[in-house]
Structure formats: C-alpha cells, structure tokens
PDB file of C-alpha atoms in Angstrom:
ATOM      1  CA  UNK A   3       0.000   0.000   0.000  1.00  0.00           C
ATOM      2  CA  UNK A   4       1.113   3.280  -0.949  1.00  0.00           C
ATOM      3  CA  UNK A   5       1.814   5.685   2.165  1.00  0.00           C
ATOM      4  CA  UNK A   6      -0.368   8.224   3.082  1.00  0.00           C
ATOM      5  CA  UNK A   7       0.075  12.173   2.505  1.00  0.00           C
ATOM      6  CA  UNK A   8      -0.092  14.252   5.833  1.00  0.00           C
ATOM      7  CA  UNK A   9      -3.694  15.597   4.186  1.00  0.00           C
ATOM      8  CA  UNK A  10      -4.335  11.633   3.481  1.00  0.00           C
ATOM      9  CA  UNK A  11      -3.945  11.104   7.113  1.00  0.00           C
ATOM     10  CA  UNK A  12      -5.719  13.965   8.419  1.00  0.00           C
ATOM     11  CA  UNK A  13      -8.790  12.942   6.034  1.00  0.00           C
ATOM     12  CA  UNK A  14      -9.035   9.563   7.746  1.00  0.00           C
ATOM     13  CA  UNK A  15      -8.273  10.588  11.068  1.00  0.00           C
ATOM     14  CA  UNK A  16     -11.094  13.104  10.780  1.00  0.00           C
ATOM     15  CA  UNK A  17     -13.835  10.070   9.485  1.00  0.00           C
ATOM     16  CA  UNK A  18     -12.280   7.866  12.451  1.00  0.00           C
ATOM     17  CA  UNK A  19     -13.078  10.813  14.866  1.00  0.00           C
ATOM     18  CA  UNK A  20     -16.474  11.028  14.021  1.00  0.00           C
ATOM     19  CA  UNK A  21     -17.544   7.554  13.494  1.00  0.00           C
ATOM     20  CA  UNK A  22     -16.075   7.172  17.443  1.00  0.00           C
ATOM     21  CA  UNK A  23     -18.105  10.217  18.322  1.00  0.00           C
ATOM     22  CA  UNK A  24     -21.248   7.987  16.607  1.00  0.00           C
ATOM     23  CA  UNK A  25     -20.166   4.686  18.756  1.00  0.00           C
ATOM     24  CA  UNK A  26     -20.096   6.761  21.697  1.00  0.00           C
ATOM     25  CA  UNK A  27     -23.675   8.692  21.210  1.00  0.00           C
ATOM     26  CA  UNK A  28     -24.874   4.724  20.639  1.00  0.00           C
ATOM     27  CA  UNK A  29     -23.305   3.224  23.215  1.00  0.00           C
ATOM     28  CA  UNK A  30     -24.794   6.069  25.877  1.00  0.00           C
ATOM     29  CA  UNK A  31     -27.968   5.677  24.179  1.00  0.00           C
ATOM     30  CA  UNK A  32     -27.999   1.868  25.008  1.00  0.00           C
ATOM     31  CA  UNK A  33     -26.585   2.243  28.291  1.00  0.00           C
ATOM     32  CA  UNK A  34     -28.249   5.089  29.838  1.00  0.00           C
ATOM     33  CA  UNK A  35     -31.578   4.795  31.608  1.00  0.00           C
ATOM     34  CA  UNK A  36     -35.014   4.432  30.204  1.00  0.00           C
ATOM     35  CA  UNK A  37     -36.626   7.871  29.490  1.00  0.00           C
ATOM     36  CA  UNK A  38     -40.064   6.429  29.485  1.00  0.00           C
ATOM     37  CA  UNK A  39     -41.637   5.594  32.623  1.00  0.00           C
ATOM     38  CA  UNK A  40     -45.140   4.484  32.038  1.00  0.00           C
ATOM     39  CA  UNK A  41     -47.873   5.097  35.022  1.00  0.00           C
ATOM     40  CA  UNK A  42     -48.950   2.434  37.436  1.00  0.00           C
ATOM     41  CA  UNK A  43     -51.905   0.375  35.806  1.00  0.00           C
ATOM     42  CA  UNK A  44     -55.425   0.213  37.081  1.00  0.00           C
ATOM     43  CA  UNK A  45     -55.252  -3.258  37.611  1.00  0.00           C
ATOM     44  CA  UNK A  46     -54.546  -7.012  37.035  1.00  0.00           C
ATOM     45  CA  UNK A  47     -56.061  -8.008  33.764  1.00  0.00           C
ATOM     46  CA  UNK A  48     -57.739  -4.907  32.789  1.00  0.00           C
ATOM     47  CA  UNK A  49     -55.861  -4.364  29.804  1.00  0.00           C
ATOM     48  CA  UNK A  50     -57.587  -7.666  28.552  1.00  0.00           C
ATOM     49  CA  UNK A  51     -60.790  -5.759  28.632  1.00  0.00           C
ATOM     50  CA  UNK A  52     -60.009  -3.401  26.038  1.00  0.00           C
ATOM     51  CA  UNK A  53     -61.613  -3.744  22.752  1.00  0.00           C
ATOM     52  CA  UNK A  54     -63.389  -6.773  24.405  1.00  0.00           C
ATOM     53  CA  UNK A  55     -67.250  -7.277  23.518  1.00  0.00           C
ATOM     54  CA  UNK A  56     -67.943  -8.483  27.035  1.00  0.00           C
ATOM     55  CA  UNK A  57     -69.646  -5.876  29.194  1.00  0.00           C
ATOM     56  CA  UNK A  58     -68.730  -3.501  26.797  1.00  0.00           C
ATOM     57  CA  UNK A  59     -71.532  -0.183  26.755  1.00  0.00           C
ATOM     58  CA  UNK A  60     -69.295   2.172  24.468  1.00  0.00           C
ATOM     59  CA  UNK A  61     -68.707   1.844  20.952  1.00  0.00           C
ATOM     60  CA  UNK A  62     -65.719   4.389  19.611  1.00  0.00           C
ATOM     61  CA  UNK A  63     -65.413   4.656  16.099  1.00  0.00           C
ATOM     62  CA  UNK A  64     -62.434   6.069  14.036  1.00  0.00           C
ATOM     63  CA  UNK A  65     -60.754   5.318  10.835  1.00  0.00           C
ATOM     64  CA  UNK A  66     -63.510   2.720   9.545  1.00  0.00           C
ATOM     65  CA  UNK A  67     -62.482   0.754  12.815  1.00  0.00           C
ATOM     66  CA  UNK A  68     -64.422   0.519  16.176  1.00  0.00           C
ATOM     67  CA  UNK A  69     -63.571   0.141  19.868  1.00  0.00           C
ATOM     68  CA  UNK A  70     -65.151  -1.543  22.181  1.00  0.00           C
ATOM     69  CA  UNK A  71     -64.823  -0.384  25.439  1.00  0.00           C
ATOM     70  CA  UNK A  72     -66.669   0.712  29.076  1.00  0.00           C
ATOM     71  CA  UNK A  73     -68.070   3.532  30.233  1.00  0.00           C
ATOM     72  CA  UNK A  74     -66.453   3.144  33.756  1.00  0.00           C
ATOM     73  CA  UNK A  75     -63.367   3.277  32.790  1.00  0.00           C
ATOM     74  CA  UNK A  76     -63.173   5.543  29.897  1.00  0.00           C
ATOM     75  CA  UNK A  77     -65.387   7.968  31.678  1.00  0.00           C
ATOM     76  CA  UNK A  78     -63.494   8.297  34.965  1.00  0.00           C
ATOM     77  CA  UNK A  79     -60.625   9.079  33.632  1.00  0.00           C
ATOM     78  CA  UNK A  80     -61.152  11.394  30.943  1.00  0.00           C
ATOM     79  CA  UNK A  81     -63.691  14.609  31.608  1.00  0.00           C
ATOM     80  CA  UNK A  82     -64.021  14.753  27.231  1.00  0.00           C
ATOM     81  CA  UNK A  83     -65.291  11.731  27.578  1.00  0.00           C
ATOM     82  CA  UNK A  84     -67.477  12.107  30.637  1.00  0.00           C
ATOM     83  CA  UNK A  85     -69.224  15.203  29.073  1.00  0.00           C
ATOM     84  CA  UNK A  86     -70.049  13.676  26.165  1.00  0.00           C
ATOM     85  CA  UNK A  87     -71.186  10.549  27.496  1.00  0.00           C
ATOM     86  CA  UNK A  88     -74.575  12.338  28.492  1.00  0.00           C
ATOM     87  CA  UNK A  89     -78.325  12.082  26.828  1.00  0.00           C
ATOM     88  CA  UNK A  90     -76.730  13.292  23.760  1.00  0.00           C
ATOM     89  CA  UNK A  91     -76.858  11.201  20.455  1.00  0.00           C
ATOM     90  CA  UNK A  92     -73.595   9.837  20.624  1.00  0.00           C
ATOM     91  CA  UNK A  93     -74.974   8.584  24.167  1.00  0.00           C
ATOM     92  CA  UNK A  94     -78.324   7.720  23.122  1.00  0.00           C
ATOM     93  CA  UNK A  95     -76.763   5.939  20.217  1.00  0.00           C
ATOM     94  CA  UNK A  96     -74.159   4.143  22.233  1.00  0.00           C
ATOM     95  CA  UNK A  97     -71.675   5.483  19.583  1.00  0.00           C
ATOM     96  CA  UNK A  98     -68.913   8.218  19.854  1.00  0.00           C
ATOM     97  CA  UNK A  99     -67.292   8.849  16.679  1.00  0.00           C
ATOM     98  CA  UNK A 100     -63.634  10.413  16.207  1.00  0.00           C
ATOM     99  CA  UNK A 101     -63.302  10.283  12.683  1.00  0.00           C
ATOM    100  CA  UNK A 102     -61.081  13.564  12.725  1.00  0.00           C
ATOM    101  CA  UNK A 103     -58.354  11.802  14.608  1.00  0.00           C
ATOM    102  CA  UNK A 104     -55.652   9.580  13.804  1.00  0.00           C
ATOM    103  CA  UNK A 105     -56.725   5.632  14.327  1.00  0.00           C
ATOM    104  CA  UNK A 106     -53.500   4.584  15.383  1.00  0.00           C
ATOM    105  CA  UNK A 107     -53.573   7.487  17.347  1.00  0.00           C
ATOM    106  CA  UNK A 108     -56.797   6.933  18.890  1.00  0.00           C
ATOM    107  CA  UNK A 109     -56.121   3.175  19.778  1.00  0.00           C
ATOM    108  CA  UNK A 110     -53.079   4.055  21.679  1.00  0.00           C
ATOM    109  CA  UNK A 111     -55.038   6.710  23.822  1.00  0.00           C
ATOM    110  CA  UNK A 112     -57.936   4.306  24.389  1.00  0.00           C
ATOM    111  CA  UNK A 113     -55.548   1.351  25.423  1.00  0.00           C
ATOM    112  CA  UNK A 114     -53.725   3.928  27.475  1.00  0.00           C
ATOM    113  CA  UNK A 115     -56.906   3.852  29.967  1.00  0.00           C
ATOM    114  CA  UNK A 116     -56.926   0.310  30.313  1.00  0.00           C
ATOM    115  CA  UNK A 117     -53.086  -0.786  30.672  1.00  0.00           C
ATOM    116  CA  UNK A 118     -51.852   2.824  31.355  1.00  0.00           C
ATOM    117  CA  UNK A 119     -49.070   2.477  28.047  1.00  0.00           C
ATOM    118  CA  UNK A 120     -49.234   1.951  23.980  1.00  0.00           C
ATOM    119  CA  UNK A 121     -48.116  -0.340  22.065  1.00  0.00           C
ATOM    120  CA  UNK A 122     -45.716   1.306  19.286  1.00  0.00           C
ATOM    121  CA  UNK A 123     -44.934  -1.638  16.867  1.00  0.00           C
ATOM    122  CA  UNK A 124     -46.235  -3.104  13.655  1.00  0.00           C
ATOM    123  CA  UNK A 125     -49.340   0.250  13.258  1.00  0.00           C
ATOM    124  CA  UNK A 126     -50.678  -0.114  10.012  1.00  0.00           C
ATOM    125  CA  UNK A 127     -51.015   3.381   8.378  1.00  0.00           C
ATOM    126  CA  UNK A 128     -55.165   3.729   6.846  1.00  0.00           C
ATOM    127  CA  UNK A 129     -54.081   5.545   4.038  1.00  0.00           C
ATOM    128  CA  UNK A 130     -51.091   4.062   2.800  1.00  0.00           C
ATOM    129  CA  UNK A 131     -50.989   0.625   4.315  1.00  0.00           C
ATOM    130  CA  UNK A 132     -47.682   0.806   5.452  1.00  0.00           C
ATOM    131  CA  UNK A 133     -46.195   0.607   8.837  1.00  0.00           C
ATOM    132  CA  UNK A 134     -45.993   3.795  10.660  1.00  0.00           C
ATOM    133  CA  UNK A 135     -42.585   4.486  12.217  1.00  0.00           C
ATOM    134  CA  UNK A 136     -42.927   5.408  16.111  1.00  0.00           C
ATOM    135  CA  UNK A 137     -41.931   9.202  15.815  1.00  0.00           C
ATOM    136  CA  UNK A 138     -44.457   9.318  13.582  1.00  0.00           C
ATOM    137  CA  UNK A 139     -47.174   7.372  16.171  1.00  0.00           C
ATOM    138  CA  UNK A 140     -45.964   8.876  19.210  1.00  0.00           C
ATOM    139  CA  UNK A 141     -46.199  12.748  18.080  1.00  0.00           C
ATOM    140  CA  UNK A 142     -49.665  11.974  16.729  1.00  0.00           C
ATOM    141  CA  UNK A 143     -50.855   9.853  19.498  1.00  0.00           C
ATOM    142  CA  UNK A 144     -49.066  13.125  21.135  1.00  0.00           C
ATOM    143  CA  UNK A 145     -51.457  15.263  19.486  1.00  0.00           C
ATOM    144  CA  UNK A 146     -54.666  13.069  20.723  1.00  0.00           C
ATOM    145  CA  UNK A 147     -53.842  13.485  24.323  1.00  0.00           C
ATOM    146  CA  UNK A 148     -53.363  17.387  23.961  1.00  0.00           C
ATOM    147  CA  UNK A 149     -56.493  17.429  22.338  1.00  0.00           C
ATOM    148  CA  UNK A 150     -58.344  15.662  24.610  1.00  0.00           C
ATOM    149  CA  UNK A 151     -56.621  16.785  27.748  1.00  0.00           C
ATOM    150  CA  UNK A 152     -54.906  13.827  28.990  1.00  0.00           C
ATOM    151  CA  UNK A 153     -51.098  15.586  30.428  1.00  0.00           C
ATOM    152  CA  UNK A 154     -49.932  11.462  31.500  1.00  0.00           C
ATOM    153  CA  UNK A 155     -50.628  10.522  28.545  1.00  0.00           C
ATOM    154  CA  UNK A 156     -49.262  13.465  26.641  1.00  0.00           C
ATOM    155  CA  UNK A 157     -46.235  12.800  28.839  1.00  0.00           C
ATOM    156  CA  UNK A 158     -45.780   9.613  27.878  1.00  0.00           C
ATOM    157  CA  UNK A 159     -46.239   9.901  24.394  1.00  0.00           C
ATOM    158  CA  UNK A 160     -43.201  12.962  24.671  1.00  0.00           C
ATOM    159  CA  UNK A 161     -40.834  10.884  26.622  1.00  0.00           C
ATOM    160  CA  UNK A 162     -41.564   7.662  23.711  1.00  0.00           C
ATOM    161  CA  UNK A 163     -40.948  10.349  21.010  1.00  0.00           C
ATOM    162  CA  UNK A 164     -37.970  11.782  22.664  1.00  0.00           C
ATOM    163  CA  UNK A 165     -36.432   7.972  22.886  1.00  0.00           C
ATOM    164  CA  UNK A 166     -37.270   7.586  18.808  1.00  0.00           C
ATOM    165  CA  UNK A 167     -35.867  10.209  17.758  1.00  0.00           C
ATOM    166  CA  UNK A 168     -32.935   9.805  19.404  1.00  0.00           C
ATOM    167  CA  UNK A 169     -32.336   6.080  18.382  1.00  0.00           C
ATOM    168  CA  UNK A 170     -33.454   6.767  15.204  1.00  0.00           C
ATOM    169  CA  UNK A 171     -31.064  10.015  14.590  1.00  0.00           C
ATOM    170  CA  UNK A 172     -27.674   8.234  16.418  1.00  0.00           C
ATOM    171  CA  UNK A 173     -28.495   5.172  14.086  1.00  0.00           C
ATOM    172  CA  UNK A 174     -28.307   7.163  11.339  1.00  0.00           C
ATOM    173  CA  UNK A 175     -25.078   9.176  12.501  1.00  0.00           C
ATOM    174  CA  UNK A 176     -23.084   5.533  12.915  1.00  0.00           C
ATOM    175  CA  UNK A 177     -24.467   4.587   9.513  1.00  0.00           C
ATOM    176  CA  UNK A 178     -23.421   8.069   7.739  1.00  0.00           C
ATOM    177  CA  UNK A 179     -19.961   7.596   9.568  1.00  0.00           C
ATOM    178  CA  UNK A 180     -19.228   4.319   8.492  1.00  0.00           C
ATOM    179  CA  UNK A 181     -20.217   4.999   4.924  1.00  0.00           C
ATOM    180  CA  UNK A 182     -17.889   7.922   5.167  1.00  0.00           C
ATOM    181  CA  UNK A 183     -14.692   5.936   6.513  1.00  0.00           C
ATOM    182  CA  UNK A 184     -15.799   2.977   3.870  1.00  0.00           C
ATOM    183  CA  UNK A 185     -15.330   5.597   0.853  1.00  0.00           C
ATOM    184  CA  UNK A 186     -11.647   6.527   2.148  1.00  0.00           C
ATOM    185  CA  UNK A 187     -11.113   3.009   3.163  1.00  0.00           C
ATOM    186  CA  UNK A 188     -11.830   2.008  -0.735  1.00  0.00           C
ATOM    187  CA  UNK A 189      -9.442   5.423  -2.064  1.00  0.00           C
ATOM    188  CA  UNK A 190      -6.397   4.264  -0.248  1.00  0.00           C
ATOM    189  CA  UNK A 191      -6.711   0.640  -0.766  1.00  0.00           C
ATOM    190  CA  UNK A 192      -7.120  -0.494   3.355  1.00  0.00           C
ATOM    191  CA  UNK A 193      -8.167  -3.734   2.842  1.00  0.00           C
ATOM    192  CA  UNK A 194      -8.927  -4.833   6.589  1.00  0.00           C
ATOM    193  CA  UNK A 195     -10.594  -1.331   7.401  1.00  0.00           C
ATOM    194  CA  UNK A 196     -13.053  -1.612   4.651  1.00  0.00           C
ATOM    195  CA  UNK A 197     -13.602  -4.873   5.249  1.00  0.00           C
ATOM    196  CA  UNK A 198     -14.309  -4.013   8.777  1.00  0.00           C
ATOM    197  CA  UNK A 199     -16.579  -1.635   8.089  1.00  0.00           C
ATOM    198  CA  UNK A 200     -18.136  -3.493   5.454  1.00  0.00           C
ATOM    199  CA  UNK A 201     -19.515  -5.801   8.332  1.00  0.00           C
ATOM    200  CA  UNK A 202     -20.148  -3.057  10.464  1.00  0.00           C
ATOM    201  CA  UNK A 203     -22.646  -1.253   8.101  1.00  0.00           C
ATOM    202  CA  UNK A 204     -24.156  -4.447   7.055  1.00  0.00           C
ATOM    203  CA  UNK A 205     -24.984  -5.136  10.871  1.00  0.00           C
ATOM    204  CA  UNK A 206     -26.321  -1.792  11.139  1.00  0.00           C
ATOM    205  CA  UNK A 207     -28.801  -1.827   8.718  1.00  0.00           C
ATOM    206  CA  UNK A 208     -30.240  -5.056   9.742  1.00  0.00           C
ATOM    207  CA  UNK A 209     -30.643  -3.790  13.518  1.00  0.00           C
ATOM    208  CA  UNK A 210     -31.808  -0.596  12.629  1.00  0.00           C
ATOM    209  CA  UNK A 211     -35.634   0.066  12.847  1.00  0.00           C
ATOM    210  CA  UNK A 212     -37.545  -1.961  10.316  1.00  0.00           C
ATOM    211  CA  UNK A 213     -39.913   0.995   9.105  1.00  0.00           C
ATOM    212  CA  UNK A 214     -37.138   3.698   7.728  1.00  0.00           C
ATOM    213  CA  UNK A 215     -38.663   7.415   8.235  1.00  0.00           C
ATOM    214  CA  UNK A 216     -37.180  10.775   7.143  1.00  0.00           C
ATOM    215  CA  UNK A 217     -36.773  12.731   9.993  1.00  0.00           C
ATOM    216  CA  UNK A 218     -38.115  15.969   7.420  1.00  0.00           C
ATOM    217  CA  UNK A 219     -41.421  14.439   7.559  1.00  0.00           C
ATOM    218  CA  UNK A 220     -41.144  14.252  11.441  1.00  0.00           C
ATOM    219  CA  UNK A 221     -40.341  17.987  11.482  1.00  0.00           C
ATOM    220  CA  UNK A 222     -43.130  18.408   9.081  1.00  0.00           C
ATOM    221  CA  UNK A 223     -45.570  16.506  11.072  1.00  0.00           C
ATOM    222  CA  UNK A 224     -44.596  17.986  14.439  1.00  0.00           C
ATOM    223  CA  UNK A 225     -44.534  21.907  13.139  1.00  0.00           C
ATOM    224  CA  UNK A 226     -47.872  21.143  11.687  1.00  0.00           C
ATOM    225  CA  UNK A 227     -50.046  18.847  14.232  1.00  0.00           C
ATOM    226  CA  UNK A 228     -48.932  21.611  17.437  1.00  0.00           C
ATOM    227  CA  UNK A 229     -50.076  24.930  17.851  1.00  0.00           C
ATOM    228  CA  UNK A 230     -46.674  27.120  18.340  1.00  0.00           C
ATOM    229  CA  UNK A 231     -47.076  27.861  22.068  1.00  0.00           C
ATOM    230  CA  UNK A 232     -46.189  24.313  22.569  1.00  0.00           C
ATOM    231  CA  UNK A 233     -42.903  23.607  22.936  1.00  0.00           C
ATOM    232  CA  UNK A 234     -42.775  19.655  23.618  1.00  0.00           C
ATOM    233  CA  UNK A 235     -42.263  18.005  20.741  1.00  0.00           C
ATOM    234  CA  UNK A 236     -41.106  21.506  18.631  1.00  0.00           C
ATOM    235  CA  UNK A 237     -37.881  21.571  21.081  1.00  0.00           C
ATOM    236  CA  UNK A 238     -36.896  18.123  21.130  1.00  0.00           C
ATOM    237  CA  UNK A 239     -37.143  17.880  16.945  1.00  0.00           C
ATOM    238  CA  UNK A 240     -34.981  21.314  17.240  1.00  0.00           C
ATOM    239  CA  UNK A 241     -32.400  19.947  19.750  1.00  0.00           C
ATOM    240  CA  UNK A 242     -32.156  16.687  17.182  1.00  0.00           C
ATOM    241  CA  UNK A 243     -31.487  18.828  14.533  1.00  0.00           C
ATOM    242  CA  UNK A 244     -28.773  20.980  15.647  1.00  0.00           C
ATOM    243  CA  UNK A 245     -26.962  18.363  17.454  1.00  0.00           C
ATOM    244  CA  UNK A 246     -27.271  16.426  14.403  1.00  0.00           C
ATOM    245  CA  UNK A 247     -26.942  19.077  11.554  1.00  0.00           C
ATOM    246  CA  UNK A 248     -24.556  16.821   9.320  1.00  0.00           C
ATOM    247  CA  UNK A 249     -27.139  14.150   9.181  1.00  0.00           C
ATOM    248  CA  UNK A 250     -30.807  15.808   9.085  1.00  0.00           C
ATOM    249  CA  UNK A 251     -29.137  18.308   6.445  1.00  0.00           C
ATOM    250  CA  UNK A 252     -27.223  15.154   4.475  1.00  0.00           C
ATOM    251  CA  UNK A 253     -30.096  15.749   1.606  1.00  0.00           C
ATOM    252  CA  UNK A 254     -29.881  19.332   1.201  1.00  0.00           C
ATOM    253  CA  UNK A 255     -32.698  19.845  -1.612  1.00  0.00           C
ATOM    254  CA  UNK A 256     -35.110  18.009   0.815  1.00  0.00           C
ATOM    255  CA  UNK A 257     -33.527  20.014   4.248  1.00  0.00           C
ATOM    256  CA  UNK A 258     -34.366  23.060   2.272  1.00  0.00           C
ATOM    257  CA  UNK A 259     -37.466  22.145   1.338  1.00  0.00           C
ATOM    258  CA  UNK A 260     -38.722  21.206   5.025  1.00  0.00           C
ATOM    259  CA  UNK A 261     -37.466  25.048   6.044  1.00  0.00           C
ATOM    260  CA  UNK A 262     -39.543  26.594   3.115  1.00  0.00           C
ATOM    261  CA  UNK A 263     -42.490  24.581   3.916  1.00  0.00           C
ATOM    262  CA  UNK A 264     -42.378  25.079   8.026  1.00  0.00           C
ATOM    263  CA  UNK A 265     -41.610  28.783   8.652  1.00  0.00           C
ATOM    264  CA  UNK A 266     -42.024  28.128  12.633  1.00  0.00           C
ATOM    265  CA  UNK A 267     -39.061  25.560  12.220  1.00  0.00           C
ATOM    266  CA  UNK A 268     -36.999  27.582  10.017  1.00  0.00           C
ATOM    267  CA  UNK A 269     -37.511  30.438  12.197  1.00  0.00           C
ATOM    268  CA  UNK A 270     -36.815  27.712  15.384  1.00  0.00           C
ATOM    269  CA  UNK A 271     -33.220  26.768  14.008  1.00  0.00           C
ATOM    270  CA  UNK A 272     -32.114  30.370  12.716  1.00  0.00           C
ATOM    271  CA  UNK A 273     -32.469  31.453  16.492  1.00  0.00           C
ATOM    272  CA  UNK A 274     -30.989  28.195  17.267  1.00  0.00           C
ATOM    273  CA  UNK A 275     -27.742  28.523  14.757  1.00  0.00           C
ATOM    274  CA  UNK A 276     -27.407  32.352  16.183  1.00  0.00           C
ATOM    275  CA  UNK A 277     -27.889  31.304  20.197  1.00  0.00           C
ATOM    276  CA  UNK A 278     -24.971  28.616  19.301  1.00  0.00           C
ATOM    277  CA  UNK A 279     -22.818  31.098  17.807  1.00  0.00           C
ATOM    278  CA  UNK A 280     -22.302  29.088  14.373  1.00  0.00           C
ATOM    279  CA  UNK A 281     -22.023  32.475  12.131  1.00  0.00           C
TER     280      UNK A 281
END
C-alpha cells in the first residue's frame, strides 16, 4: 500500500473521529436509563378488557375501525369523555365517533386507559398501508392526548418520542460515519478497514428500525399537528437537529425544502444557529 500524505492522514483521522463520536452517542444511548416511565396500571387483567365485547356499553369509532370499550373506565378518567357521554346522540346511540383523529392514534389513547401504556410496533397506516414508524405514532398519538386533555398521557407519548428520535437520529449518525470511513477506506486501498466496516454497516442496517422514516417528515408533522405555544415536541425535533446538523441536512434539496415549507421551524433553528454562535 502506498503511504499516506499528511492531508491523506488527516482525512481519515477526521472520518475515524467522528464515526467514534457515533459509537459513543450509541453506546450512551444503550446504556443510559429508560426515558419512558409508564404510570402504574389500574389493575390485574384490565388491559384484557379493552376492545373486548364483554360488558362492553361504548362503541368508539375512528378510521372505519371501532372500539369496544366501558363507560367506567373511559369515563373516569377522561372529563371529554365524561361530558359527552350524556343524553346526547352519541350517548343515546351508544356510539362516539372520532373520525377527525388519527386511528393509530386513537387506539393508543384508548388502550392507554386500560393498561396505562401503547403499544408502538407493527401500526398499520389507513391511508397508505404501510407501517408507521414510532416518531411518527408517538407525536400523533401526542397530538390526541393534547387534544383531549390527557397531560400522562401526553407525557408519555413525549418521553416515547424523545427515545425515537434519538435512536433513530444516532443510528443514522453511525451509519453516515461508516459509509464515510468505507469511501476513504476504498481510495487508499485499506483492505482490513473496509472490510471491517463493510460488516459493520451491514450489521447496522439489519438492527436498525424496520420501518425507515425521514426525519423531514417528522419535522413536518410535528410543526404542523402543534399549535406554536407548545414547545414539547417543537424543542426536542430542534435539539435533534442541531446536534445532528450533518445528518438531518445530508439531503440538502429536501432540508431546504422542510425550512420553506415550516416557517415556525426555520424560524426555530435560525435562532438556534445564532444562540450557538455558528455564524
């Protein structure tokens, strides 16, 4: 093998630097404690009741599906539901339709009174038919529980979001690294290293999450689903962003096209870029 120039050197030193800083945002990822802590449940075996026809006195319809559930414990824990579940037609009729909300969105908030979490795997999108990533579920169901006034669950569904994005960003730093230190591995003829990182990149993308989401149509779905004085979700999609400018901006055309279309978040990451002193 040919030796390296200093600038040679420097190159690769520079991709090995970052794809360590990647290992090490994974490795704290994995190893640091659980930022979801889900409530205490109502009780043994409730969540077995949910959806169940048994006893059921409460039909909920959304999405062409419907949910069976009870009054007793839908009612006592949400006031929404407690006000409309009087001799009004959706009472009279047995039926309370929330065709204006997300399915996926609404499941997850109706199973949230029974077993006091959500599921967030394997949600079949209406429209499309196609799995719905969880930072995609979790700022919707988000959306639900600030809509109908339920802070644990909003809470919940932050913290799950928070998680997601994360994993999903720091998975996708590793994997830009790697690709990065494979292209100057291949240019200088480093056999081992590219064959090392070869496996690496191979192992990545079969243990990274099996729906693939572009974190613009996160931004997009955040900036557009919360009114602007809320700053839960809007803060933690900024903070992901500027901490990982290299890898939301890595498709330029489309970065540019998520500013232009979301003037809150373009506005969000201009005060950002001037409060961090980048120009």
């Amino acid at each position: 093998m040919t030796p390296l120039t200093p600038a040679e050197k420097a190159e690769l030193k520079a991709a090995t630097n970052s794809l360590q800083r990647a290992i090490q945002c994974r490795d704290a990822l994995e190893d640091g404690p659980s930022q979801v802590v889900d409530r205490q449940p109502l009780g043994q075996g409730l969540g077995s009741m949910f959806d169940n026809p048994k006893y059921s006195d409460l039909v909920v319809t959304c999405g062409g599906r419907a949910f069976k559930v009870h009054k007793t414990i839908i009612c006592s824990q949400s006031k929404w539901f407690a006000n409309i579940n009087t001799p009004a037609k959706e009472a009279e009729s047995g039926v309370i339709d929330l065709d204006a909300d997300d399915p996926n969105a609404v499941e997850a908030m109706l199973r949230f009174y029974y077993t006091s979490s959500y599921n967030e795997d394997d949600k079949i999108d209406a429209e499309s038919g196609v799995v719905v990533p969880r930072m995609l579920l979790n700022a919707r169901v988000y959306t639900v529980a600030d809509k109908y006034n339920i802070l644990e669950l909003k809470n919940l569904s932050k913290a799950k979001f928070k998680l997601a994005v994360a994993t999903s960003l720091t998975n996708d730093g590793l994997q830009n690294a790697l690709a990065k230190l494979y292209v100057l591995a291949n240019r200088y003829s480093i056999v081992e290293l590219r064959t090392l990182v070869e496996t690496e990149y191979a192992f990545g993308a079969a243990t990274s999450q099996k729906t693939p989401c572009d974190f613009h149509d996160v931004i997009a779905e955040v900036y557009s689903s919360t009114p602007t004085a809320d700053r839960g979700l809007r803060d933690i999609v900024l903070t992901a962003t500027m901490d990982n400018i290299e890898v939301v901006s890595k498709d330029r055309g489309g970065f540019r096209k998520t500013l232009e279309s979301n003037p809150d978040f373009a506005a969000d990451v201009t005060e950002a870029v001037l409060a961090r002193g980048l120009i």
